[in-house]
């Protein structure tokens, strides 16, 4: 009997290729007559290029061409997609580390050496760099995104200030989070190759949204979207850094077009820190008003986020967390922006929710202290069953059980409320917790998948979603095997190629929940096509039968007293395969319900009594994300998300130099991410309760959830250990001395 | 990386003949190749010294002799080192990563360059890289920089962990050049930045480190290397302490102490040593002895915590050592 792989611990289908090094990432693709490009970036933050001497570079060994604002490539920005300017098209400098020239040479080393010979002089202007001092402007969100500022008040309450003033207990706290980087392992790279008459372009370049990336690159190049195919079955991490393509793809493609040969461009690690986006720095202030027994009366959340003048990403932590997490009669969230001459920002993993939850969930811990309540109990007292200020319900919500089960698994009852009261040798020991919430719904647009049944008895599931290491390719195979009722080993799957049907983007934790219905529909379609063949093909034993007489189950067609596996049928009728492409899109339920995934984090930390370094010793996360499709991949997502949060809590910081606009930790030596030694075994538990609304499997998204709230759990544990409340990230040892 | 000539001599004399101005010796390459890729170091000639016979980890009456080309991992694993000089093994194992330690040599370790981010970024002024261009760290981001031995020209730390342990133990460095051989105490091998931060030691152009000798002592076997950093592994020290104690019962007969992460060179702390000599190993004694450890420190805008952290690092190291008796 075939056991469905659904919900089990399934090794990723491409695991072997990745572990043995045979997986091909973008920069690994070969091409005949390949030329190599290397970028030159600006060394000032604002001004114009007054002159650029490229003679030495142009004359250096192996150099084919030097592109610059004085030898342009003719790119144009695509409104709403990525930055609002195209590099090399003008002499304006918008941030330090901006692309100002590109050297193309026969070999990588030659291009890199020549790039150092480009000599640039500037007319400098004073850059605007201070989040604290530059003017605040009201936030404007992208179309379709909820208003970033709003106030909901109970009847008769004149203002949020009045609601706060009328509360027994008020907690007010301000938070700072510095610039953070996705720091994906694979360097951003592209190989651009045109066909001989330059009508078709292939881009090998990692993308979270393959079709969108191809379209944006086409727009920048001024060619039809259909002229560009993007191939990236393997992507070495996205975390928001591959939502839109940066200009690497268009630059390489434009040079390849001019030079009439393929061009490869790989950013250096340092360049990734400025050419590729980051999560903006943000300052937030939270005010909570509550009754003496901890019931919230007012939540006010103001956030000032840095927004690069070059555009792209609006951060709105306040609305995305404080508007949904707790029940409160009065809530006000206000998002303001501070425009700065800094590198582009991107929607880094849990873009708004990670900073927002750090602030709100730390403030809630402060409220627990102020009211003398246990932090778990405080959250249960303020549990929201409808979206605050509305009567809209969630499709499914079991956050209360996450708190309870998490507390039990973790041993929360052993926590001592008084800070600094547990000492173990040199170490102060503390426990903290926090909530996680992240949208877990489906993409609004139609998502496609194709299922092909083959005469060798296997099936192929195809969809141009992206596998950024999430396990999306494996999910395709699992869903296909489950739907077809055949063993997983008889299903192959493919993703990351725009020649395939347009799949779910790997963004916003939506890919799995959106892909599943499309694959299911394609399974249905393929089975229908199989039955159609069975009744219409003269070689078929069922020729002439009525299609209603046939049923498909577990790889077999049955009817009229006989049965046959689909592979044998296809062989018998001399067909290589049958297939169907199907589209799935959310129905009216999408408007009726709110879709979120939920979780509760519990953390134990040790802080050295002498030297202050915080070290995490235990971490438990309990997750409500509906039905789990691949337990192993889901756990990896959560573990990775929590590690992200630990990094934000303790390590990650790229200080911006306020006089030069230089990011001071723009490389992997200075930008600290956690190493294995910083991470204990992380206990992840899934409630695994199917969501009755979202899709037939009941599976919601969970890719970003672990990143939300985990930093607050760490900070709250540090407070419990030391009595020190650190509201400025990262919480490094110097702040705990 | 610019074009350069590359030779792989088999003998020391040959290697010295290959070397001239603009030459870099290549050992493990974990510092050199990095800096060449970043365009920070641009030698015209690279002499690969890995075939030279500068090897051996031996213990005799004079002490521990280590050839310059011995790998960090091999020295850390050596039985004699672990038994008689535990802080050397600890300093090595708390350095870099396993992969790097397999490549990196002892000579190269002592000559590794500072991790100051401006030194490694050729788009910024840096007196050490380009004399006279200015010191970006003075007004820039300087949380990890030095507080002791600094000058207005440079505030970069010496990054080696091993060197801190070796300086505490009174190690000698053996040098060889066309002029012959000489031996220099490691402590004075390193120089302060003063107005010439590009000069970091007394090594002459074309001169090789042949090896080191760590003397025998009554304290090396009772020693600890404690390294404090934000990340638990794979990071340079914010502060570190190399502490060795000769005990008489519960009393400290004498101590040898040096600190890392705080000085422009491995920083010996003779005042702390003498404050401990003859004292009982109690918390009060430790606190009093380290109170002057950071005297003369010049904290910068982002590293004002370092004097306190240094004192606490020392107390913690002394406590660990006392408790392990
Ligand atoms: C990511 C990373 C993390 C690190 N972390 C740490 C750490 O935590 N603690 C720590 O102490 N170190 C750390 N290091 C530094 C590492 O220990 C040194 O790079 C290494 O010890 C250098 O040895 P090598 O043999 O590779 O030297 P090379 O790179 O080959 O040489 C370094 C320099 O010494 C010269 N040289 C080498 N051998 C001789 C010789 N015998 N005579 C004369 N000149 C010579 C070279 O010309 C060059 O100038 C780290 C390095 C990296 C890359
Ligand atoms: S501290 Fe020294 S190495 Fe760093 S920028 Fe200043 S001069 Fe250069």
Tab-separated table of N, CA and C in Angstrom, chain A residues 43 96 109 112-113 116-117 270 426-427 608-615 650-651 655-657 659 662 664 668-675 677-678 732-734 736-737, chain B residues 1-3 36-39 115 117-118 120-124 139-141 143 226-235 238 287 305 308-309 312-313 315-316 319-320 323:
chain	number	residue	atom	x	y	z
A	43	UNK	N	32.216	55.797	-3.994
A	43	UNK	CA	32.849	55.932	-2.678
A	43	UNK	C	32.353	57.179	-1.953
A	96	UNK	N	26.325	55.512	-1.050
A	96	UNK	CA	27.689	54.999	-1.157
A	96	UNK	C	27.625	53.508	-1.457
A	109	UNK	N	39.478	37.664	-13.206
A	109	UNK	CA	40.560	38.378	-12.525
A	109	UNK	C	40.937	39.651	-13.288
A	112	UNK	N	38.303	42.227	-12.585
A	112	UNK	CA	38.427	42.738	-11.217
A	112	UNK	C	39.627	43.679	-11.083
A	113	UNK	N	40.744	43.289	-11.663
A	113	UNK	CA	41.927	44.152	-11.581
A	113	UNK	C	41.684	45.475	-12.294
A	116	UNK	N	39.673	48.176	-10.560
A	116	UNK	CA	40.391	48.989	-9.570
A	116	UNK	C	41.100	50.164	-10.222
A	117	UNK	N	41.241	50.124	-11.538
A	117	UNK	CA	41.964	51.194	-12.229
A	117	UNK	C	41.044	52.321	-12.680
A	270	UNK	N	31.300	42.178	-0.647
A	270	UNK	CA	31.148	43.556	-0.187
A	270	UNK	C	30.077	44.274	-1.007
A	426	UNK	N	29.054	30.969	37.173
A	426	UNK	CA	29.342	32.299	36.637
A	426	UNK	C	28.166	32.918	35.911
A	427	UNK	N	27.064	32.174	35.764
A	427	UNK	CA	26.029	32.597	34.827
A	427	UNK	C	24.723	32.959	35.502
A	608	UNK	N	26.841	36.002	31.311
A	608	UNK	CA	27.984	35.850	32.206
A	608	UNK	C	28.049	36.983	33.223
A	609	UNK	N	28.245	36.625	34.483
A	609	UNK	CA	28.239	37.626	35.538
A	609	UNK	C	29.436	38.566	35.464
A	610	UNK	N	30.526	38.079	34.915
A	610	UNK	CA	31.720	38.930	34.828
A	610	UNK	C	31.717	39.770	33.558
A	611	UNK	N	31.530	39.091	32.439
A	611	UNK	CA	31.803	39.756	31.163
A	611	UNK	C	30.556	39.998	30.319
A	612	UNK	N	29.409	39.595	30.796
A	612	UNK	CA	28.148	40.049	30.214
A	612	UNK	C	27.674	39.371	28.958
A	613	UNK	N	28.437	38.416	28.391
A	613	UNK	CA	27.953	37.899	27.112
A	613	UNK	C	26.735	37.009	27.305
A	614	UNK	N	25.694	37.260	26.486
A	614	UNK	CA	24.493	36.433	26.561
A	614	UNK	C	24.645	35.203	25.686
A	615	UNK	N	24.287	34.049	26.199
A	615	UNK	CA	24.374	32.806	25.426
A	615	UNK	C	23.057	32.063	25.560
A	650	UNK	N	20.993	39.379	19.109
A	650	UNK	CA	22.305	39.404	19.763
A	650	UNK	C	23.453	39.941	18.912
A	651	UNK	N	23.348	39.889	17.601
A	651	UNK	CA	24.551	40.106	16.806
A	651	UNK	C	24.426	41.103	15.656
A	655	UNK	N	26.481	49.239	11.188
A	655	UNK	CA	26.432	50.661	11.527
A	655	UNK	C	26.656	51.525	10.285
A	656	UNK	N	25.832	52.529	10.158
A	656	UNK	CA	25.964	53.470	9.051
A	656	UNK	C	26.818	54.636	9.531
A	657	UNK	N	27.871	54.955	8.800
A	657	UNK	CA	28.702	56.098	9.190
A	657	UNK	C	27.973	57.379	8.815
A	659	UNK	N	28.805	60.403	8.680
A	659	UNK	CA	29.452	61.440	7.870
A	659	UNK	C	29.707	60.971	6.438
A	662	UNK	N	28.937	55.311	4.584
A	662	UNK	CA	29.492	53.979	4.384
A	662	UNK	C	28.878	53.013	5.394
A	664	UNK	N	29.493	50.224	7.756
A	664	UNK	CA	30.780	49.884	8.351
A	664	UNK	C	31.002	48.380	8.471
A	668	UNK	N	31.248	39.836	5.380
A	668	UNK	CA	30.893	38.770	6.321
A	668	UNK	C	31.882	38.634	7.472
A	669	UNK	N	32.981	39.390	7.451
A	669	UNK	CA	33.874	39.369	8.606
A	669	UNK	C	33.334	40.284	9.699
A	670	UNK	N	32.733	41.397	9.301
A	670	UNK	CA	32.285	42.373	10.294
A	670	UNK	C	30.795	42.290	10.572
A	671	UNK	N	30.011	41.803	9.609
A	671	UNK	CA	28.576	41.651	9.848
A	671	UNK	C	28.375	40.289	10.510
A	672	UNK	N	28.051	40.318	11.784
A	672	UNK	CA	28.016	39.088	12.562
A	672	UNK	C	26.671	38.392	12.421
A	673	UNK	N	26.697	37.186	11.918
A	673	UNK	CA	25.514	36.323	11.982
A	673	UNK	C	25.862	35.174	12.925
A	674	UNK	N	24.867	34.535	13.495
A	674	UNK	CA	25.187	33.468	14.444
A	674	UNK	C	25.965	32.336	13.771
A	675	UNK	N	26.848	31.709	14.523
A	675	UNK	CA	27.497	30.479	14.077
A	675	UNK	C	26.880	29.325	14.882
A	677	UNK	N	27.887	27.490	17.142
A	677	UNK	CA	28.119	27.499	18.585
A	677	UNK	C	27.164	28.436	19.320
A	678	UNK	N	26.544	29.356	18.600
A	678	UNK	CA	25.607	30.284	19.242
A	678	UNK	C	24.201	29.706	19.360
A	732	UNK	N	24.278	43.392	22.837
A	732	UNK	CA	25.647	42.897	22.939
A	732	UNK	C	26.143	43.028	24.378
A	733	UNK	N	27.235	42.356	24.659
A	733	UNK	CA	27.690	42.239	26.044
A	733	UNK	C	28.002	43.585	26.692
A	734	UNK	N	28.438	44.563	25.886
A	734	UNK	CA	28.787	45.852	26.479
A	734	UNK	C	27.562	46.515	27.110
A	736	UNK	N	25.384	44.951	28.743
A	736	UNK	CA	24.984	44.154	29.908
A	736	UNK	C	26.032	44.172	31.016
A	737	UNK	N	27.105	44.951	30.808
A	737	UNK	CA	28.175	44.957	31.824
A	737	UNK	C	27.693	45.608	33.114
B	1	UNK	N	43.528	41.541	-7.288
B	1	UNK	CA	44.843	40.914	-7.195
B	1	UNK	C	45.631	41.248	-8.459
B	2	UNK	N	46.822	41.738	-8.255
B	2	UNK	CA	47.651	42.108	-9.412
B	2	UNK	C	48.554	40.939	-9.783
B	3	UNK	N	49.106	40.999	-10.972
B	3	UNK	CA	50.055	39.972	-11.396
B	3	UNK	C	51.316	40.056	-10.523
B	36	UNK	N	45.553	40.377	-0.501
B	36	UNK	CA	45.884	40.598	-1.914
B	36	UNK	C	44.599	40.729	-2.736
B	37	UNK	N	43.606	39.911	-2.411
B	37	UNK	CA	42.331	40.015	-3.134
B	37	UNK	C	41.667	41.364	-2.896
B	38	UNK	N	41.850	41.879	-1.691
B	38	UNK	CA	41.242	43.167	-1.366
B	38	UNK	C	42.094	44.338	-1.857
B	39	UNK	N	43.245	44.038	-2.465
B	39	UNK	CA	44.147	45.073	-2.976
B	39	UNK	C	44.840	45.846	-1.852
B	115	UNK	N	42.523	43.578	11.981
B	115	UNK	CA	41.195	43.399	11.371
B	115	UNK	C	40.436	44.715	11.290
B	117	UNK	N	38.447	47.444	10.009
B	117	UNK	CA	37.699	47.409	8.752
B	117	UNK	C	38.181	48.434	7.742
B	118	UNK	N	38.749	49.526	8.223
B	118	UNK	CA	39.234	50.557	7.292
B	118	UNK	C	40.537	50.127	6.638
B	120	UNK	N	41.185	47.225	5.780
B	120	UNK	CA	40.844	46.245	4.756
B	120	UNK	C	40.000	46.820	3.629
B	121	UNK	N	39.629	48.082	3.714
B	121	UNK	CA	38.775	48.695	2.690
B	121	UNK	C	39.559	49.828	2.023
B	122	UNK	N	40.055	49.578	0.825
B	122	UNK	CA	40.960	50.544	0.194
B	122	UNK	C	40.267	51.833	-0.215
B	123	UNK	N	38.958	51.923	-0.059
B	123	UNK	CA	38.288	53.180	-0.405
B	123	UNK	C	38.290	54.171	0.753
B	124	UNK	N	38.890	53.783	1.884
B	124	UNK	CA	38.898	54.688	3.038
B	124	UNK	C	40.338	55.067	3.400
B	139	UNK	N	37.399	58.621	14.002
B	139	UNK	CA	36.076	59.249	14.016
B	139	UNK	C	35.011	58.301	13.504
B	140	UNK	N	35.422	57.123	13.081
B	140	UNK	CA	34.468	56.192	12.483
B	140	UNK	C	33.921	55.206	13.495
B	141	UNK	N	33.644	54.011	13.008
B	141	UNK	CA	33.095	52.959	13.869
B	141	UNK	C	34.289	52.233	14.500
B	143	UNK	N	34.248	50.291	17.681
B	143	UNK	CA	33.877	49.477	18.848
B	143	UNK	C	34.919	48.416	19.167
B	226	UNK	N	41.452	33.118	28.144
B	226	UNK	CA	40.017	33.415	28.122
B	226	UNK	C	39.753	34.482	27.063
B	227	UNK	N	38.814	34.191	26.190
B	227	UNK	CA	38.544	35.098	25.070
B	227	UNK	C	37.085	35.535	25.111
B	228	UNK	N	36.859	36.833	25.105
B	228	UNK	CA	35.496	37.369	25.203
B	228	UNK	C	35.128	38.011	23.867
B	229	UNK	N	33.956	37.633	23.370
B	229	UNK	CA	33.501	38.147	22.070
B	229	UNK	C	31.989	38.034	22.005
B	230	UNK	N	31.407	38.728	21.027
B	230	UNK	CA	29.947	38.703	20.901
B	230	UNK	C	29.470	37.329	20.470
B	231	UNK	N	30.192	36.769	19.521
B	231	UNK	CA	29.808	35.477	18.987
B	231	UNK	C	30.601	34.421	19.725
B	232	UNK	N	30.034	33.229	19.842
B	232	UNK	CA	30.685	32.218	20.665
B	232	UNK	C	31.902	31.599	19.992
B	233	UNK	N	32.018	31.778	18.685
B	233	UNK	CA	33.116	31.162	17.950
B	233	UNK	C	33.357	32.004	16.703
B	234	UNK	N	34.513	31.815	16.086
B	234	UNK	CA	34.771	32.412	14.782
B	234	UNK	C	34.697	33.939	14.819
B	235	UNK	N	35.329	34.488	15.815
B	235	UNK	CA	35.385	35.942	15.905
B	235	UNK	C	36.639	36.333	16.679
B	238	UNK	N	37.061	40.712	21.674
B	238	UNK	CA	36.811	42.074	22.165
B	238	UNK	C	37.813	42.349	23.273
B	287	UNK	N	40.222	41.615	42.380
B	287	UNK	CA	39.622	42.921	42.059
B	287	UNK	C	40.640	44.041	42.254
B	305	UNK	N	33.474	50.799	26.755
B	305	UNK	CA	33.249	49.680	27.676
B	305	UNK	C	34.503	48.845	27.884
B	308	UNK	N	36.488	48.542	31.443
B	308	UNK	CA	35.768	47.715	32.422
B	308	UNK	C	35.771	46.260	31.988
B	309	UNK	N	35.558	46.043	30.699
B	309	UNK	CA	35.521	44.658	30.220
B	309	UNK	C	36.882	43.992	30.414
B	312	UNK	N	37.185	42.961	34.051
B	312	UNK	CA	36.335	41.804	34.360
B	312	UNK	C	36.842	40.527	33.699
B	313	UNK	N	37.404	40.679	32.509
B	313	UNK	CA	37.966	39.518	31.824
B	313	UNK	C	39.115	38.936	32.656
B	315	UNK	N	39.605	39.292	35.938
B	315	UNK	CA	39.089	38.684	37.173
B	315	UNK	C	38.497	37.312	36.857
B	316	UNK	N	37.767	37.243	35.763
B	316	UNK	CA	37.143	35.960	35.412
B	316	UNK	C	38.215	34.910	35.122
B	319	UNK	N	39.757	33.816	38.305
B	319	UNK	CA	38.821	32.996	39.061
B	319	UNK	C	38.769	31.580	38.498
B	320	UNK	N	38.702	31.500	37.178
B	320	UNK	CA	38.667	30.189	36.529
B	320	UNK	C	39.917	29.395	36.893
B	323	UNK	N	39.835	28.315	40.530
B	323	UNK	CA	38.860	27.247	40.763
B	323	UNK	C	39.315	25.911	40.186
